[in-house]
Short mmCIF file of C-alpha atoms in Angstrom, two decimals:
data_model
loop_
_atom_site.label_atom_id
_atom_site.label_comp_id
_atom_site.label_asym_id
_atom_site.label_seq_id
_atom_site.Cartn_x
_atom_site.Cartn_y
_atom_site.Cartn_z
CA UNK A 1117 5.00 8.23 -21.41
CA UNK A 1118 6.40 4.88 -20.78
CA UNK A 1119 3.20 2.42 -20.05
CA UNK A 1120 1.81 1.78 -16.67
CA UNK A 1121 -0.39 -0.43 -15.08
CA UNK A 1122 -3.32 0.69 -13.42
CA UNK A 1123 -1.39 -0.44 -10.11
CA UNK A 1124 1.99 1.59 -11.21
CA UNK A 1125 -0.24 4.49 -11.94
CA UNK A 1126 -2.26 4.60 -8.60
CA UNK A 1127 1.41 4.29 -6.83
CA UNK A 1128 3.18 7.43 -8.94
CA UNK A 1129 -0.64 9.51 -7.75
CA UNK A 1130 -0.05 8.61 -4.04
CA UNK A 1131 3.75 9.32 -4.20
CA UNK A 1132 2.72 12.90 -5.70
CA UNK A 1133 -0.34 13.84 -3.79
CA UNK A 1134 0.37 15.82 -0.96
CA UNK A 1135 0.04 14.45 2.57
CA UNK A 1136 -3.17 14.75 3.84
CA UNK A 1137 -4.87 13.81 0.82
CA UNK A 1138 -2.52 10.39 -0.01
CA UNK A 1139 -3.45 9.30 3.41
CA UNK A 1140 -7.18 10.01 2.76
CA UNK A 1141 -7.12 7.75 -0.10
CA UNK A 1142 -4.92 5.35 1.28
CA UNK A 1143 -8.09 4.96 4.58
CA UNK A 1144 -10.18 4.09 1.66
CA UNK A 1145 -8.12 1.07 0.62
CA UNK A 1146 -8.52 -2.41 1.76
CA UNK A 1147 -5.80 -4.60 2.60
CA UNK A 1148 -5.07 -6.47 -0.35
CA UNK A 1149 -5.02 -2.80 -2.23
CA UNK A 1150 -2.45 -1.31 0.19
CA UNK A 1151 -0.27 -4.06 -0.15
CA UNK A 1152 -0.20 -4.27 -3.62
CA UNK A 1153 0.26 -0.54 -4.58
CA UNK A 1154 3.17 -0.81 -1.70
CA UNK A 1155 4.27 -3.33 -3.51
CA UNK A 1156 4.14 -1.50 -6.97
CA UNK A 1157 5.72 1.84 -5.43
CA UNK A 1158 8.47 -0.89 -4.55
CA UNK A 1159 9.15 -1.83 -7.61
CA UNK A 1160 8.91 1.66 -9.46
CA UNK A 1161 12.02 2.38 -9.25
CA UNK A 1162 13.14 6.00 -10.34
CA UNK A 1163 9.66 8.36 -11.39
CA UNK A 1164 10.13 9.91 -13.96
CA UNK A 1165 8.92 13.98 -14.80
CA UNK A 1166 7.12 12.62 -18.03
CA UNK A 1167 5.67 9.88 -15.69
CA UNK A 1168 4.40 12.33 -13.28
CA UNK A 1169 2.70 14.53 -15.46
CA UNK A 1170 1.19 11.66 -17.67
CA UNK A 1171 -0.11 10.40 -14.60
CA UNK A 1172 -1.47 13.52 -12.75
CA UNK A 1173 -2.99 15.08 -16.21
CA UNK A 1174 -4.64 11.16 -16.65
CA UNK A 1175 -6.33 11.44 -13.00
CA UNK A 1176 -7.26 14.64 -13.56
CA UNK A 1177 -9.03 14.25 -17.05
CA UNK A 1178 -10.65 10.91 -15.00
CA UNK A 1179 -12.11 12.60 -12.33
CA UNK A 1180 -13.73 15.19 -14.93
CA UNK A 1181 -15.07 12.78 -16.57
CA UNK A 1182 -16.50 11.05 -13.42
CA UNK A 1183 -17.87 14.10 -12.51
CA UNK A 1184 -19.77 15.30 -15.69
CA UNK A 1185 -20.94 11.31 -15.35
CA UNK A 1186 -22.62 11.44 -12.24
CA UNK A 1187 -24.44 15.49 -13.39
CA UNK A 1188 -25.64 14.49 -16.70
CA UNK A 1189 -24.94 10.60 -17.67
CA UNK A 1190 -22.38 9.10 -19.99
CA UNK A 1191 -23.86 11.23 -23.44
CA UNK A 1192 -23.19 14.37 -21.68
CA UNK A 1193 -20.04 13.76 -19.97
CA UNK A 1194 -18.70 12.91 -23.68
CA UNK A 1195 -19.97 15.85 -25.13
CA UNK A 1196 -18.50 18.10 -22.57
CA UNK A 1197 -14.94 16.05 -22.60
CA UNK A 1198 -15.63 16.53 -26.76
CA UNK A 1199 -15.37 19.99 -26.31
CA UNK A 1200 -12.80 20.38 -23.51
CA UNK A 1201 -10.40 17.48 -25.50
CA UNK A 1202 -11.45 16.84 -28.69
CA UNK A 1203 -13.29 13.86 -29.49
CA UNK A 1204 -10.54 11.16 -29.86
CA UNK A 1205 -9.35 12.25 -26.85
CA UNK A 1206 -12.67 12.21 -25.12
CA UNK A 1207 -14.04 8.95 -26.52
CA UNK A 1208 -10.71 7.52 -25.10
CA UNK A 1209 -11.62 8.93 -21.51
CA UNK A 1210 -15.03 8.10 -21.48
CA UNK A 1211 -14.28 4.24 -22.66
CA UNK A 1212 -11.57 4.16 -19.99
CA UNK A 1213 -14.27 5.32 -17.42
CA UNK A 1214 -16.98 2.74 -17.83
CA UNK A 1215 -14.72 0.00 -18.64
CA UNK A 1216 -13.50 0.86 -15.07
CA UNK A 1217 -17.25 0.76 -13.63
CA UNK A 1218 -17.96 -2.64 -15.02
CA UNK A 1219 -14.98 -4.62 -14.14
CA UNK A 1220 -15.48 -7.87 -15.83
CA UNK A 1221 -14.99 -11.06 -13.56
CA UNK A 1222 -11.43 -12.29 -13.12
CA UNK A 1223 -9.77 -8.85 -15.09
CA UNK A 1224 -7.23 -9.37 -13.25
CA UNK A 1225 -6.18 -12.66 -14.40
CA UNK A 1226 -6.23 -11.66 -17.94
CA UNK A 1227 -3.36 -9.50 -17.76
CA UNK A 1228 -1.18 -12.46 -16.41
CA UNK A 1229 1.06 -14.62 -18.53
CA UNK A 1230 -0.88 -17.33 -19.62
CA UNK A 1231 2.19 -19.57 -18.99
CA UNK A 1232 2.18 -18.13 -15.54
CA UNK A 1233 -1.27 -18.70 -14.69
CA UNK A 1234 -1.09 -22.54 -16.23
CA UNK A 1235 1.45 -23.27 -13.37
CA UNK A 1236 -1.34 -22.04 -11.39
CA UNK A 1237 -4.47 -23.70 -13.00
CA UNK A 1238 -3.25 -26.84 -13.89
CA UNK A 1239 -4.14 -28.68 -10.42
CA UNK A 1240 -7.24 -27.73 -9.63
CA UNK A 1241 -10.71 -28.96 -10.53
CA UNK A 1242 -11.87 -29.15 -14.33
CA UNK A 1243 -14.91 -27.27 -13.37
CA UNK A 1244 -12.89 -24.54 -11.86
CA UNK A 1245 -10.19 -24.29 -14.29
CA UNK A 1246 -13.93 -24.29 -17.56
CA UNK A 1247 -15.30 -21.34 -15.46
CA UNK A 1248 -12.03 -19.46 -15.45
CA UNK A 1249 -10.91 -20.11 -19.25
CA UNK A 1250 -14.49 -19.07 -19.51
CA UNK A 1251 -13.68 -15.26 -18.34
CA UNK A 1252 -10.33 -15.41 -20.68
CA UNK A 1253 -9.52 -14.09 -24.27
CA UNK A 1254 -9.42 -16.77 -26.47
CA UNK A 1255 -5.80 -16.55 -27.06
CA UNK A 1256 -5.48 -16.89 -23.27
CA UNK A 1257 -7.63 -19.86 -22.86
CA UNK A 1258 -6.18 -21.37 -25.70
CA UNK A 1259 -2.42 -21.29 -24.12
CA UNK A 1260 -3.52 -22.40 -21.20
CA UNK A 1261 -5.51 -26.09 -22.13
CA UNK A 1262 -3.16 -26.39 -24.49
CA UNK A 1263 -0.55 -26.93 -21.69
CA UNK A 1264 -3.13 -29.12 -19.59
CA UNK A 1265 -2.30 -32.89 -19.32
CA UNK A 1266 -4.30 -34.59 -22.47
CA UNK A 1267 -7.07 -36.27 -20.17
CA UNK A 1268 -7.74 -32.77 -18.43
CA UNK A 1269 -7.92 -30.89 -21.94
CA UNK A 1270 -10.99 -32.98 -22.83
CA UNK A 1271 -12.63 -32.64 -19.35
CA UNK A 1272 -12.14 -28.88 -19.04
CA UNK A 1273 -13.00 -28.47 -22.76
CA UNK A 1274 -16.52 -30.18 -21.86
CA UNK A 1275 -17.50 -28.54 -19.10
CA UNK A 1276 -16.69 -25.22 -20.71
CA UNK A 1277 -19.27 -26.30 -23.56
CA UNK A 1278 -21.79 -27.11 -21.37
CA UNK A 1279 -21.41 -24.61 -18.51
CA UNK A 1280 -24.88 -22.53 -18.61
CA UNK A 1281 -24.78 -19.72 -16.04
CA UNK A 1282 -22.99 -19.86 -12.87
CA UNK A 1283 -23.43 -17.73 -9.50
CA UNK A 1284 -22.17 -14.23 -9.37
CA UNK A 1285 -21.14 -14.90 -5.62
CA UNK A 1286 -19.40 -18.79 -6.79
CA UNK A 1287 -17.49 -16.50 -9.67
CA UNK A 1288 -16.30 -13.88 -7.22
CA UNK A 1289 -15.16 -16.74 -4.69
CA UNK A 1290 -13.21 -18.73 -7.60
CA UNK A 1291 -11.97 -15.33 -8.32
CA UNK A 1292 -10.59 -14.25 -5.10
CA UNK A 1293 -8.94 -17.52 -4.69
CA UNK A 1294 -7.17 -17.64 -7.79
CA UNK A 1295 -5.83 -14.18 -7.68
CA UNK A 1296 -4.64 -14.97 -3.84
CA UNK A 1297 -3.10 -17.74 -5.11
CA UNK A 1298 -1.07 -15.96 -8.21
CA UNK A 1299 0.03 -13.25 -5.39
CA UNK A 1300 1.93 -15.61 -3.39
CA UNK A 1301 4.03 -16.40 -6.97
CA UNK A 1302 4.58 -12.57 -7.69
CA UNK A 1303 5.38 -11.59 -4.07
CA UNK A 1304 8.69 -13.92 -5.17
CA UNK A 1305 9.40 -11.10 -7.45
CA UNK A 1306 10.34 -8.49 -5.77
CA UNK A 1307 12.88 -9.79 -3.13
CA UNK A 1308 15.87 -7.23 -3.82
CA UNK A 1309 13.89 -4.99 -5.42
CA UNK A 1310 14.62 -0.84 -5.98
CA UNK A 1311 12.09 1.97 -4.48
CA UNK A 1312 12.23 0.90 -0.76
CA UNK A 1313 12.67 4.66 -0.19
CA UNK A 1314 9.52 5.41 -1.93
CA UNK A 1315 7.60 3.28 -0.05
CA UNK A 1316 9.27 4.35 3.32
CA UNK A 1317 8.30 7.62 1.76
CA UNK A 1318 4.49 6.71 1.82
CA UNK A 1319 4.61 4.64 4.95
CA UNK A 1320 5.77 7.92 6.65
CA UNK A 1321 2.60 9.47 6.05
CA UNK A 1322 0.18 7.02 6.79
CA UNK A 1323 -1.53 6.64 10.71
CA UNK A 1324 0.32 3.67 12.96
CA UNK A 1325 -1.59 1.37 12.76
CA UNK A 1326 -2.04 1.22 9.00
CA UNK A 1327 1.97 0.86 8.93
CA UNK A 1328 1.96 -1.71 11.27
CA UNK A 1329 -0.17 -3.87 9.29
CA UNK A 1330 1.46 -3.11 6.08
CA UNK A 1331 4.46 -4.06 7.43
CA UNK A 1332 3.28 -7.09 9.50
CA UNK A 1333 1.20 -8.36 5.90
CA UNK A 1334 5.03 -7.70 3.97
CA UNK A 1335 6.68 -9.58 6.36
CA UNK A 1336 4.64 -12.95 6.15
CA UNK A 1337 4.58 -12.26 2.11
CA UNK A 1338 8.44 -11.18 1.37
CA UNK A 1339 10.37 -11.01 4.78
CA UNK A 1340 13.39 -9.59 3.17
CA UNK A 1341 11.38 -6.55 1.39
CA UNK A 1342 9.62 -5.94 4.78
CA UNK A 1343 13.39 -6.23 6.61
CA UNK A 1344 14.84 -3.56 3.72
CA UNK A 1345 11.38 -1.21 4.32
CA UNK A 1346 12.21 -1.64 8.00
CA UNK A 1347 15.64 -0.40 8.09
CA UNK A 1348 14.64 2.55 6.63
CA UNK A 1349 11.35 3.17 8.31
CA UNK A 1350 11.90 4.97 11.87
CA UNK A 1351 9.24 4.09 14.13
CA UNK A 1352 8.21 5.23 18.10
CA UNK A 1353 10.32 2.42 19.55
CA UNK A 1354 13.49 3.09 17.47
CA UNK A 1355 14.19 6.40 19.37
CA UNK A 1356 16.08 4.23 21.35
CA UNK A 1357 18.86 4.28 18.37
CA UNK A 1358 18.97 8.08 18.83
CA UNK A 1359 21.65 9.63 20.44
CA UNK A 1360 21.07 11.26 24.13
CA UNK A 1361 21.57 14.75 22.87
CA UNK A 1362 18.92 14.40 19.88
CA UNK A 1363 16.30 12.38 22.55
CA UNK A 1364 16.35 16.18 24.12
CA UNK A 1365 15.79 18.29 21.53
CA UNK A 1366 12.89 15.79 20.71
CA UNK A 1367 11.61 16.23 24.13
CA UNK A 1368 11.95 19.71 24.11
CA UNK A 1369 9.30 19.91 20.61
CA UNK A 1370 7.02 17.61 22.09
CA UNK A 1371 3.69 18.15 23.84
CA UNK A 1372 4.21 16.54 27.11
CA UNK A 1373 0.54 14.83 27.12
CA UNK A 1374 1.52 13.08 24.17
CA UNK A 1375 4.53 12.04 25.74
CA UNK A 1376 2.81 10.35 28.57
CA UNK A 1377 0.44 8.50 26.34
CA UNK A 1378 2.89 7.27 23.42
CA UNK A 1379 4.57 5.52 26.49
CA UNK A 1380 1.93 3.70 27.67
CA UNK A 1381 2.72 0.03 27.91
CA UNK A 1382 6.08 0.09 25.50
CA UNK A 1383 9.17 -2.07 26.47
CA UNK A 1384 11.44 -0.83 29.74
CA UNK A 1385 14.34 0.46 27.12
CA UNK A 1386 12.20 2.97 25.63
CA UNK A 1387 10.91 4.37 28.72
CA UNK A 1388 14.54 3.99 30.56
CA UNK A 1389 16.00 6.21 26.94
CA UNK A 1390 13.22 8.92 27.96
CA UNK A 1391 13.77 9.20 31.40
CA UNK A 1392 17.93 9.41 31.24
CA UNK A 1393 17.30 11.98 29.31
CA UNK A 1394 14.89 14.73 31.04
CA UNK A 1395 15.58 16.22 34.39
CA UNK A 1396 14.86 14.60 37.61
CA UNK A 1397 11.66 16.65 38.58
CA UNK A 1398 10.30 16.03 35.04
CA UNK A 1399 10.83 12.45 35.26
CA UNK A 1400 9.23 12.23 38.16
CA UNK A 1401 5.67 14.37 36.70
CA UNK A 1402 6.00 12.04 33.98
CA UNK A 1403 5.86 8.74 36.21
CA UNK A 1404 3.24 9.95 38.10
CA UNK A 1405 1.06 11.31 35.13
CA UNK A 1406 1.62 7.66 33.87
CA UNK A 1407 0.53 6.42 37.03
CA UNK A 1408 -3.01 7.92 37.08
CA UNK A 1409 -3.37 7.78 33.86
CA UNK A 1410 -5.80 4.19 33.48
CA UNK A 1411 -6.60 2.69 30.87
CA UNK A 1412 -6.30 3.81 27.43
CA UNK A 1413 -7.32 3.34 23.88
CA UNK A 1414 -4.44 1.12 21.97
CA UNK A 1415 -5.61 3.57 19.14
CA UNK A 1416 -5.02 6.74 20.95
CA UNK A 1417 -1.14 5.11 21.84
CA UNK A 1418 -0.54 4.92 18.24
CA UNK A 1419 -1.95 8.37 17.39
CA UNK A 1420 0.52 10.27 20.54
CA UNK A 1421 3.26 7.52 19.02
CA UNK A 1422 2.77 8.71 15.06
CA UNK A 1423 2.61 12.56 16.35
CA UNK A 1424 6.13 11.81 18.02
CA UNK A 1425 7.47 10.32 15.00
CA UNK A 1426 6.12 13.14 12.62
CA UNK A 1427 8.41 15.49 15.01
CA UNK A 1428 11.26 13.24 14.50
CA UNK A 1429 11.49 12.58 10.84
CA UNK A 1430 11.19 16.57 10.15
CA UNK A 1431 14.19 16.89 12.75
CA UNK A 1432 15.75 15.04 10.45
CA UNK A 1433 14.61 16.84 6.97
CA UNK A 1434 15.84 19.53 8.54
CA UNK A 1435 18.80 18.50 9.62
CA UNK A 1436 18.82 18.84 12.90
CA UNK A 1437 19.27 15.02 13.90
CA UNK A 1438 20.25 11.85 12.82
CA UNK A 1439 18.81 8.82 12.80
CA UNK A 1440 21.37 5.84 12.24
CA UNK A 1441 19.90 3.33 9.73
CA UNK A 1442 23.09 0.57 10.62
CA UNK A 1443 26.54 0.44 9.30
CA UNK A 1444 25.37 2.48 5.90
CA UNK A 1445 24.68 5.33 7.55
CA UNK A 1446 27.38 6.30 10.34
CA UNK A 1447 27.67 9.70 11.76
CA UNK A 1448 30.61 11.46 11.43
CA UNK A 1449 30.97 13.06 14.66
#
């Protein structure tokens, strides 16, 4: 199986999990994770069967192992894998496992190019740039002063010699800012990129309001990736683009409740495309249901909103609208 990151792999698992549980896992993420594996599922590309399988059979084996782990401790969970695997197999799993537990600090930065993470380094503070080398492989560390400015090589090299123990909590903040900082130069990557679909594909099955901040956080990071993700992505306020005809077969598959609420505070157009298109007397129910309505929950918009947009998109799977994504993607009528 071709190699993957453990970013590339965690993408392939949410594109093949079905719905309810990739959107499970995806609630557990933070921010920083979503947008990276969003990112990764971006730049996938085309998944392959092999990668598929390598990938589901390698989460599968994992969470095995996690389990025997957490019944019986490390010696049984290898003795049990032994047996289910064989040992080389086992001893591979297990090592993978605990590795995983005990992240060591900045792991992240030691699978970047070392001439990467120079361009990166070089300015900042000889104390900083000791405690990261610190955290490096050798070979790492060694590419990187070497590319320092002769006065700086010394400095860093010092501090590094004499550097006793530092604070878990001033580690994890050097840490944070260093890998925020090395983001901003891979976001640069993936302008243009292939696998928009797949990510649309993801996006469609998360909850509104994580999409909207996936898509807000992509557009301050790569606004042409977010635009290209956008074009594809239908949302609530797009059924405006939808032809009259396909509004009412949407209306006529939607609970009416829901209807009420997903248009609660959205922009004159969309409620004017709604209205145009039901019959007088259930226009009228529907502005006076709106009317006494209140106050509601932004939240509870989103959810009526996402339940609307579910109806649509399998409309469209099944053929039965639609939905024009620009000059691409004309109808034929």
């Amino acid at each position: 199986m071709t190699q993957l990151t453990s970013s590339q792999k965690a993408a392939v698992l949410l594109l093949i999990l079905e719905e309810r549980s990739a959107v499970q896992v995806m609630k557990q993420l933070n921010e920083r994770e979503l947008e990276q594996i969003c990112l990764e599922i971006a730049n996938l590309g085309k998944v392959t069967p092999e990668m598929i399988k390598g990938v589901a059979e390698e989460f599968s084996e994992m969470c095995l192992a996690d389990k025997y782990i957490n019944s019986g401790g490390i010696e049984h969970a290898r003795s049990l894998m032994e047996k289910a695997l064989g040992p080389t197999k086992a001893k591979e799993i297990i090592n993978h496992l605990t590795a995983s537990l005990q992240v060591r600090p900045f792991d992240s930065l030691r699978k970047t190019d070392p001439v990467q993470l120079l361009e990166y380094i070089q300015n900042e503070h000889p104390q900083t740039i000791a405690l990261v080398l610190a955290h490096l492989n050798p070979e790492q560390a060694a590419g990187i002063i070497a590319g320092l400015a002769p006065g700086k090589q010394t400095e860093v090299a010092y501090r590094m010699a004499v550097m006793d123990s530092t604070s878990p909590d001033i580690i994890k903040e050097v840490e944070h800012i260093m890998e925020k900082k090395l983001s901003a130069l891979v976001s640069q990557d993936y302008t243009n990129v292939g696998g928009v679909n797949s990510v649309v594909e993801v996006l469609n099955r998360v909850d509104r309001s994580t999409e909207k901040m996936i898509l807000e956080t992509l557009d301050d990071k790569d606004p042409d990736l977010a635009e290209q993700i956008k074009k594809q992505l239908f949302v609530f306020e797009d059924i405006v683009r939808l032809d009259d005809r396909y509004v009412q077969l949407v209306l006529s598959r939607i609970d009416q409740r829901d209807l009420a609420l997903a248009l609660k505070g959205v922009a004159s157009n969309v409620y004017e495309k709604i209205e145009k298109n039901m019959s007088k007397r259930a226009a009228q129910n529907l502005k006076e249901e709106l009317e006494f309505m209140g106050p509601v929950r932004i939240r509870g918009v989103e959810e009526a909103q996402q339940r609307i947009v579910s109806v649509i998109r399998k409309l469209e799977e099944q053929g039965e609208i639609i939905i024009s994504r620009g000059d691409e993607d004309q109808a034929v009528l």
